[in-house]
mmCIF file of C-alpha atoms in Angstrom:
data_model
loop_
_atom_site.group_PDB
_atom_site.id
_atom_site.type_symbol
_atom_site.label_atom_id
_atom_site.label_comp_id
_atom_site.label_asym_id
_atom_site.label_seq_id
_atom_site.Cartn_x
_atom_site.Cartn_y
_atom_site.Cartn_z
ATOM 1 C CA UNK K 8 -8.925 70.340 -8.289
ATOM 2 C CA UNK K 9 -10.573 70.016 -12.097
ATOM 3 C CA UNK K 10 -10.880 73.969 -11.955
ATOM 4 C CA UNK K 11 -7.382 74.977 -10.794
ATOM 5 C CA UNK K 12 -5.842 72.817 -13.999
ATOM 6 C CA UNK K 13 -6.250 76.084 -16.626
ATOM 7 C CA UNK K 14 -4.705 78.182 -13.760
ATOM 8 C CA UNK K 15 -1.733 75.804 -12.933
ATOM 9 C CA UNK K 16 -0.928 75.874 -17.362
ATOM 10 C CA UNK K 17 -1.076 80.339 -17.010
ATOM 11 C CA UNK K 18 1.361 80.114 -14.368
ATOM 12 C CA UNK K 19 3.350 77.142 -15.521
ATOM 13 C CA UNK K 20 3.379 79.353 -19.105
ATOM 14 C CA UNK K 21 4.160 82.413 -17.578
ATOM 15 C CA UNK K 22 7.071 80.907 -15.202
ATOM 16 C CA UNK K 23 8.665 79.966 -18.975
ATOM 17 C CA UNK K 24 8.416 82.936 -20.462
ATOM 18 C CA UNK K 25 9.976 84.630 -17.361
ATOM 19 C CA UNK K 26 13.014 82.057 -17.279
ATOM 20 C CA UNK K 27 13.321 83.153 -20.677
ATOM 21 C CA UNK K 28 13.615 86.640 -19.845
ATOM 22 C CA UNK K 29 15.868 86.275 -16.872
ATOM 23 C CA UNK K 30 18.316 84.238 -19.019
ATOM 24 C CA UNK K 31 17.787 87.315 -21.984
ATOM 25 C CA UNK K 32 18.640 89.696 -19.412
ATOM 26 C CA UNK K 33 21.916 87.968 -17.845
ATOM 27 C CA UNK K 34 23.184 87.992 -21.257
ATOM 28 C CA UNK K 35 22.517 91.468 -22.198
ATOM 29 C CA UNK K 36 23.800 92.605 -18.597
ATOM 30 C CA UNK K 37 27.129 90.294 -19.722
ATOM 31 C CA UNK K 38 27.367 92.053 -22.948
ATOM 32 C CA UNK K 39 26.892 95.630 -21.179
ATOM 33 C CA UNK K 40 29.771 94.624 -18.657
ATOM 34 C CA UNK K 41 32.040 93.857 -21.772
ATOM 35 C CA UNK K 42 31.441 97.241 -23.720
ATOM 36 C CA UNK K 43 32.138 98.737 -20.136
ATOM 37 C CA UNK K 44 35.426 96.896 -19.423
ATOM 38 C CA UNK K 45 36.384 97.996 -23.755
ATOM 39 C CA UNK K 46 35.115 101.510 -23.841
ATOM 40 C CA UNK K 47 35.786 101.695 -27.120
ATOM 41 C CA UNK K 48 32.588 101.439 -29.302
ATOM 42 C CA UNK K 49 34.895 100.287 -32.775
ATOM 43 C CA UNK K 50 35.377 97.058 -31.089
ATOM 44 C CA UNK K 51 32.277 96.447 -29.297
ATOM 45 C CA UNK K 52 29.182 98.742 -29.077
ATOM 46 C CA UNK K 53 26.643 98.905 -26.019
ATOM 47 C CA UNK K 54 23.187 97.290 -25.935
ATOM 48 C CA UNK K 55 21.434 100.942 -25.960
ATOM 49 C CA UNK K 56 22.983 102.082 -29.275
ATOM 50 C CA UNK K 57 22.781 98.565 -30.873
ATOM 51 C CA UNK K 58 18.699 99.188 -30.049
ATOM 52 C CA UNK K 59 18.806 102.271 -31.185
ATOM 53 C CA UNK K 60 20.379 101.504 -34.538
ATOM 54 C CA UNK K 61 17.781 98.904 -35.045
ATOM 55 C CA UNK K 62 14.720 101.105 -34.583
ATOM 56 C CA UNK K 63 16.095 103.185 -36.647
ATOM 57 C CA UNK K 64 16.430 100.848 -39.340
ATOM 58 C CA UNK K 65 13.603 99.255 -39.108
ATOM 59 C CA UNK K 66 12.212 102.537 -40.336
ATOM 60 C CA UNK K 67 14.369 102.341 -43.373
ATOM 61 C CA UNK K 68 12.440 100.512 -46.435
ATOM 62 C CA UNK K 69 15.768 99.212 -47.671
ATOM 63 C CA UNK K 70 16.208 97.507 -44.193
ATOM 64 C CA UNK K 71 13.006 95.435 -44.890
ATOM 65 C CA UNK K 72 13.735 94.771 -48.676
ATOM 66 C CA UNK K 73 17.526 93.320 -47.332
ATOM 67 C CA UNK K 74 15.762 90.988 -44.891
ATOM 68 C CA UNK K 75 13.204 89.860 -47.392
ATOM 69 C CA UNK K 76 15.583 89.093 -50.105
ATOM 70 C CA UNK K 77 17.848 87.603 -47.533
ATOM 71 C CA UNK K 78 14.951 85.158 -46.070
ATOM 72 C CA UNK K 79 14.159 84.476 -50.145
ATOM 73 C CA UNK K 80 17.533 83.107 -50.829
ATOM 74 C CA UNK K 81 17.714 81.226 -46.981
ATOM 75 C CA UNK K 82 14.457 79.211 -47.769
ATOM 76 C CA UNK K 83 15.366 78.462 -51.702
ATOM 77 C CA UNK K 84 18.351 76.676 -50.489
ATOM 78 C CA UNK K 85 17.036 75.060 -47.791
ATOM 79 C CA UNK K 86 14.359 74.313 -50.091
ATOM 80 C CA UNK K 87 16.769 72.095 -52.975
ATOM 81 C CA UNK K 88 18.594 70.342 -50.113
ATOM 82 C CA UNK K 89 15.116 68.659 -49.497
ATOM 83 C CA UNK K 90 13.917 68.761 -53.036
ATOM 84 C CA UNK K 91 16.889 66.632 -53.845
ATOM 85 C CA UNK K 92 18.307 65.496 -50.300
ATOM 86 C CA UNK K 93 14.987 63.370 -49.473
ATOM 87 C CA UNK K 94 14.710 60.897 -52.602
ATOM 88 C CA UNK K 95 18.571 60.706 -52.827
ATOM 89 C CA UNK K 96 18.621 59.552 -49.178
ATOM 90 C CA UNK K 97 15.961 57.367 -49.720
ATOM 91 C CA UNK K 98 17.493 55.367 -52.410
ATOM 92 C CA UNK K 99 20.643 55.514 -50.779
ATOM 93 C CA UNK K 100 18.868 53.720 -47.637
ATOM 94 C CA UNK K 101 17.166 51.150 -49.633
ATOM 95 C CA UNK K 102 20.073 50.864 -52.050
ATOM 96 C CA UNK K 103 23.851 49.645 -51.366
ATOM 97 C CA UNK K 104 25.369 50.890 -54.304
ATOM 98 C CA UNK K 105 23.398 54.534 -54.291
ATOM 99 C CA UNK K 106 24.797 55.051 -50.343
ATOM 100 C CA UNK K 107 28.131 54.077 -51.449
ATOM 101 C CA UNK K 108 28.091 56.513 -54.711
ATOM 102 C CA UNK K 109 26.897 59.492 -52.680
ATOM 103 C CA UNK K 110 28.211 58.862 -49.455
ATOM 104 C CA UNK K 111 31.718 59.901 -50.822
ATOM 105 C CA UNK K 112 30.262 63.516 -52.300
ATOM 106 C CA UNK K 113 28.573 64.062 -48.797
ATOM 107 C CA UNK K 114 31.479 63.493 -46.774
ATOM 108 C CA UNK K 115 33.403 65.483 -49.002
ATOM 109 C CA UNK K 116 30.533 68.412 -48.270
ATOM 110 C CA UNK K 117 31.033 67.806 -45.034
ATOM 111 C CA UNK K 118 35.276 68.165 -44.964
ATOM 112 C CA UNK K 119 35.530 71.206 -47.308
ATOM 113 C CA UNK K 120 35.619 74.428 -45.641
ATOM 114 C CA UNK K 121 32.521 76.759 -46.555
ATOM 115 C CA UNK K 122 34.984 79.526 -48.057
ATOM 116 C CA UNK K 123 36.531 77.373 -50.518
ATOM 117 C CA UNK K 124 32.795 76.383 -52.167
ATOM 118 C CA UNK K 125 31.736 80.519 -51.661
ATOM 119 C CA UNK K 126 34.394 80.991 -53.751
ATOM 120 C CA UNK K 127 34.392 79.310 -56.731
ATOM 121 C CA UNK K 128 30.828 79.660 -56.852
ATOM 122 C CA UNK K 129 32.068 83.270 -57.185
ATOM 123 C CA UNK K 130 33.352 82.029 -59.961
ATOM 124 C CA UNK K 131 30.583 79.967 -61.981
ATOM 125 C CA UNK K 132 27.137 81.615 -60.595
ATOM 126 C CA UNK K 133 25.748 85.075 -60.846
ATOM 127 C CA UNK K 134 26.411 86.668 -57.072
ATOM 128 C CA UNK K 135 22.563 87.164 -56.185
ATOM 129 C CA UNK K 136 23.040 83.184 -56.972
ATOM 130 C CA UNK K 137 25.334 82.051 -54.998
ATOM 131 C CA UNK K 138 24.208 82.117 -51.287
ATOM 132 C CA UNK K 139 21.130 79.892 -52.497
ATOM 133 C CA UNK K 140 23.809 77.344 -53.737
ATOM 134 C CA UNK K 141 26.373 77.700 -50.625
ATOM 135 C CA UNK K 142 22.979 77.102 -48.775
ATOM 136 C CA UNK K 143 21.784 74.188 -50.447
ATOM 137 C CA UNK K 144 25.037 73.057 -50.593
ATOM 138 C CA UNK K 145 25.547 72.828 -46.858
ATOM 139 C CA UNK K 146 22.075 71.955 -46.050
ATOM 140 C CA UNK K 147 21.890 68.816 -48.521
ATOM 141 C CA UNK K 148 24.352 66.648 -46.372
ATOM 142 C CA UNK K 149 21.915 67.435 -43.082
ATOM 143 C CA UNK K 150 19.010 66.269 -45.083
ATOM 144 C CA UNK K 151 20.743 63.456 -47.149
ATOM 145 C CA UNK K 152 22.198 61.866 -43.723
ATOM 146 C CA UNK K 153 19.034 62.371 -41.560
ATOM 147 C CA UNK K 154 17.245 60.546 -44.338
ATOM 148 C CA UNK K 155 19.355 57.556 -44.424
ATOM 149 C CA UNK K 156 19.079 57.326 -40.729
ATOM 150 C CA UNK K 157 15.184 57.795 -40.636
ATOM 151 C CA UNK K 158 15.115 54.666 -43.375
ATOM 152 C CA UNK K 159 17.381 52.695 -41.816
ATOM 153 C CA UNK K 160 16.098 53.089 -38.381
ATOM 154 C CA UNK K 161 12.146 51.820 -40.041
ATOM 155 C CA UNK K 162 11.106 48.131 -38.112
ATOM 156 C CA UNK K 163 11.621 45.816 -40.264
ATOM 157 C CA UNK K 164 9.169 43.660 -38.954
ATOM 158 C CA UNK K 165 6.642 45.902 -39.614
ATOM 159 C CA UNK K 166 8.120 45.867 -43.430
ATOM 160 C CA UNK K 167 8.294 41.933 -43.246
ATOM 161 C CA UNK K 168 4.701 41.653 -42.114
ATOM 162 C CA UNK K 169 3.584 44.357 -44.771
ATOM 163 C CA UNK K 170 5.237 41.927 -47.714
ATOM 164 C CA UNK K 171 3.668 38.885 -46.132
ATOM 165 C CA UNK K 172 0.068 40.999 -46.424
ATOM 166 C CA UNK K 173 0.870 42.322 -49.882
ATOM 167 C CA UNK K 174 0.501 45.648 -48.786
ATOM 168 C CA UNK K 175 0.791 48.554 -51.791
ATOM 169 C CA UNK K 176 4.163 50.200 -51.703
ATOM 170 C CA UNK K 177 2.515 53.709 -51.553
ATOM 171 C CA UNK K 178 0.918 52.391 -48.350
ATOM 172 C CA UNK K 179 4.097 51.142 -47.090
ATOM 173 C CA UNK K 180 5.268 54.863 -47.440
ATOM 174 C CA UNK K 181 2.794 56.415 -45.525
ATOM 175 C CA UNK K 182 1.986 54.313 -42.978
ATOM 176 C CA UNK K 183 5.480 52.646 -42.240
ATOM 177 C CA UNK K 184 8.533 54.641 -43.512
ATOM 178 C CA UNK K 185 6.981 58.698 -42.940
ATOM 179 C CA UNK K 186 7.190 58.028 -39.076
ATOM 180 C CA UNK K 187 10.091 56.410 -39.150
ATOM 181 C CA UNK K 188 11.755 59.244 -40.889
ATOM 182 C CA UNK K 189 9.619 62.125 -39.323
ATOM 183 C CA UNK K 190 11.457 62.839 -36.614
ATOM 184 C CA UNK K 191 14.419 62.957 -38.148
ATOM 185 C CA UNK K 192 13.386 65.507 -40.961
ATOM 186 C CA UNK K 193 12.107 67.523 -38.038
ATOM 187 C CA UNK K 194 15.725 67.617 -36.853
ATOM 188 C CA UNK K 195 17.307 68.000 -40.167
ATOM 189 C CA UNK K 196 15.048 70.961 -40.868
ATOM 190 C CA UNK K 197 15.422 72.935 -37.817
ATOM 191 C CA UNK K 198 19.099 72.156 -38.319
ATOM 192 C CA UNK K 199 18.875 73.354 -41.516
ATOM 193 C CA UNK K 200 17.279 76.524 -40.739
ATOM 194 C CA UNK K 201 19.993 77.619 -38.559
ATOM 195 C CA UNK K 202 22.756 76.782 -40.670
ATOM 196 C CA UNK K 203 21.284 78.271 -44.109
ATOM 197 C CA UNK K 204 21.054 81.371 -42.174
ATOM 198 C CA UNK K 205 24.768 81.160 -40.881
ATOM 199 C CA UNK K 206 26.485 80.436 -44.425
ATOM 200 C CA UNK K 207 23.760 82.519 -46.403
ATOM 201 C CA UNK K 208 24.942 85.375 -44.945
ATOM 202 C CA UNK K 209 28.610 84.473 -45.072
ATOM 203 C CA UNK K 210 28.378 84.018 -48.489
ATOM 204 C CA UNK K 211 26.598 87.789 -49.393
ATOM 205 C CA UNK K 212 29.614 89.187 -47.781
ATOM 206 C CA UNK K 213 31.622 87.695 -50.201
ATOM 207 C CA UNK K 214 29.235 88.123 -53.211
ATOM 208 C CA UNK K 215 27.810 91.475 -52.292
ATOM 209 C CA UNK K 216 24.404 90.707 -54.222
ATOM 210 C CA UNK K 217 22.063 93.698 -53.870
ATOM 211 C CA UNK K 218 19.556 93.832 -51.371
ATOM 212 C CA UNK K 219 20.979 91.236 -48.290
ATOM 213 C CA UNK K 220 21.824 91.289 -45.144
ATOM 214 C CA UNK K 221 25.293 90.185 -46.075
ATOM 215 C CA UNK K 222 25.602 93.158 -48.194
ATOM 216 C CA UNK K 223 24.927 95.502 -45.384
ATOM 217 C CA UNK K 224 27.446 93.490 -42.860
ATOM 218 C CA UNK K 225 30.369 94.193 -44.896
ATOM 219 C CA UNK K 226 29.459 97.941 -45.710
ATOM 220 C CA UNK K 227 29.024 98.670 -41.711
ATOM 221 C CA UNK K 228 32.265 96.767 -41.583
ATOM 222 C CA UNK K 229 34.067 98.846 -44.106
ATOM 223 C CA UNK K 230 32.879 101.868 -42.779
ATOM 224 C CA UNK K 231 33.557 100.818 -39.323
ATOM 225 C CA UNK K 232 29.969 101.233 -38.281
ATOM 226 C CA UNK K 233 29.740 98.764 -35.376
ATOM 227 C CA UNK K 234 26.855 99.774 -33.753
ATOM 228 C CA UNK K 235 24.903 98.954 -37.693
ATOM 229 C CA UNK K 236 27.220 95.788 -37.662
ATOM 230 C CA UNK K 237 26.271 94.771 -34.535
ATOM 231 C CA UNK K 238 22.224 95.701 -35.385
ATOM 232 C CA UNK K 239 22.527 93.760 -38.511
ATOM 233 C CA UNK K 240 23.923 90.853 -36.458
ATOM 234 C CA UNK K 241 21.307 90.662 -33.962
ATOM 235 C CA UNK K 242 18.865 90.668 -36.536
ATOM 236 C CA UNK K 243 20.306 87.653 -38.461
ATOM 237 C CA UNK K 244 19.846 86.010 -35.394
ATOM 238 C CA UNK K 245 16.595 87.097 -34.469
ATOM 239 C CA UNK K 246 15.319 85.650 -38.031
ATOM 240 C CA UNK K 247 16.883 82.345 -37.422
ATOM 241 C CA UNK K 248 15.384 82.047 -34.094
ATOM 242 C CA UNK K 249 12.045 83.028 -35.266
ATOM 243 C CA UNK K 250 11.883 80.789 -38.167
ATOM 244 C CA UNK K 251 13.076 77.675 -35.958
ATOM 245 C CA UNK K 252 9.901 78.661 -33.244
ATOM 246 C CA UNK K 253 7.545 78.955 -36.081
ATOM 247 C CA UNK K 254 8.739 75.364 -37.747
ATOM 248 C CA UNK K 255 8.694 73.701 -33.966
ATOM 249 C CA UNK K 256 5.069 74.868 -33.369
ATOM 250 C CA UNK K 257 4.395 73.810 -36.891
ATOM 251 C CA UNK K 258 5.840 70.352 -36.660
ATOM 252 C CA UNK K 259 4.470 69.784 -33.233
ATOM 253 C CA UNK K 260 0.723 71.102 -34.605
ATOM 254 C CA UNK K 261 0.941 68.574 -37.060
ATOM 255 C CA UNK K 262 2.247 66.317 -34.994
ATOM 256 C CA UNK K 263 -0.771 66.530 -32.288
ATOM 257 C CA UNK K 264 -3.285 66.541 -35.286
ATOM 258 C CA UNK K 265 -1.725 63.546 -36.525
ATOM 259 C CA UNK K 266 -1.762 61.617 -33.475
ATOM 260 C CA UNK K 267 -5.339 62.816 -32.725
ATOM 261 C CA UNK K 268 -6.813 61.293 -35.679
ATOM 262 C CA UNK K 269 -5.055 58.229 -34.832
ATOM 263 C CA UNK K 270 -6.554 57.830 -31.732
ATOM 264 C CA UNK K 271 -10.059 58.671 -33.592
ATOM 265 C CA UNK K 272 -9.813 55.885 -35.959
ATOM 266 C CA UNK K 273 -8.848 53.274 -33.051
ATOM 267 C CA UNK K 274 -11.620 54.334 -31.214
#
């Protein structure tokens, strides 16, 4: 039985990655019935030519230069939100009066439509500046809230019995409050990396900085390119997807590594 384990994980693996292209399929099969029942490719263009378009930009080195630039501005702002959403949630956690000054500007965040914030940063930033902001902007409350949560949800018996022991504080940290709040940065990050994506691009359509993806949308949309619209769509999403697998096999790496040393050190 020993021997047939690394055969039962091949076929296990390979029975995912065929769900996974069954339930790819069904969706581009959906999306092929649609164009069919349209037939007009101005409002929706077929699968083939959407492909097509894409190979063919991919070819393009302003395609690549977009997607970098795009990706640049996506991980600055997701970058601030934890620069500043971490400590601030922290203190907030640990401190009434810090949760109850913030927790009125997050909420606020929260209520405010994204337009209204693209535009009057419009107003007061430089427009290769602004999607970094909307993005940090609407990635800070994910990060600020998760935070509080991760805190708040620590044992406080473990805290009690680390006081009683005089434990040092940066010890406390490490050993008591990161895995408390792991799991919920985890979240707030793969969250994150979704939604930056989303509003990033949103707000180069508006700002029409040079270079993005955004920038591209709204020129295939002007010229009524929807088979380039649709290409530059797809790969939006193909980015966000790619950058949430490669942060889940990241996190769970560490994760395993982590928990493996652990077990080292008890034994």
């Amino acid at each position: 039985m020993e021997g047939n384990y690394p055969m039962m994980n091949f076929i296990t693996k390979n029975k995912n990655w065929l769900k996974k292209i069954l339930i790819f399929s069904f969706w581009i099969c959906i999306w092929q019935w649609l164009y069919d029942r349209v037939g007009r490719d101005i409002y929706i263009s077929s699968p083939f030519h959407v492909l097509k378009t894409l190979v063919q930009l991919w070819k393009i080195p302003d395609f690549w230069k977009s997607v970098l630039f795009s990706a640049y501005r996506v991980l600055c702002g997701i970058f601030l939100s934890f620069l500043f959403g971490i400590p601030l949630g922290f203190f907030s956690a640990v401190n009434k009066w810090i949760y109850e000054l913030f927790h009125p500007f997050v909420v606020a965040i929260k209520s405010t439509p994204v337009m209204s914030f693209i535009i009057l940063a419009l107003v007061w930033l430089k427009s290769s500046n602004v999607p970094i902001f909307i993005c940090f902007l609407m990635c800070f409350p994910i990060i600020w809230t998760n935070m509080v949560q991760g805190i708040k949800s620590t044992d406080q018996k473990l805290l009690e019995m680390a006081n009683v022991y005089r434990v040092g504080y940066s010890e406390i940290l490490r050993r008591i409050y990161l895995p408390s709040v792991r799991p919920y940065l985890a979240a707030a990050c793969a969250t994150s990396l979704g939604l930056g994506w989303k509003v990033c691009v949103a707000a180069e359509v508006l700002s029409l900085p040079q270079n993005a993806i955004g920038t591209k949308l709204y020129n295939a949309k002007a010229y009524l390119n929807s088979e380039e619209l649709f290409a530059w769509t797809f790969t939006v999403i193909i980015l966000s997807l790619l950058l949430e697998t490669i942060f889940s096999k990241w996190f769970h790496f560490k994760k395993n590594a982590s928990e493996n040393r652990m077990g080292n050190k008890i034994s």
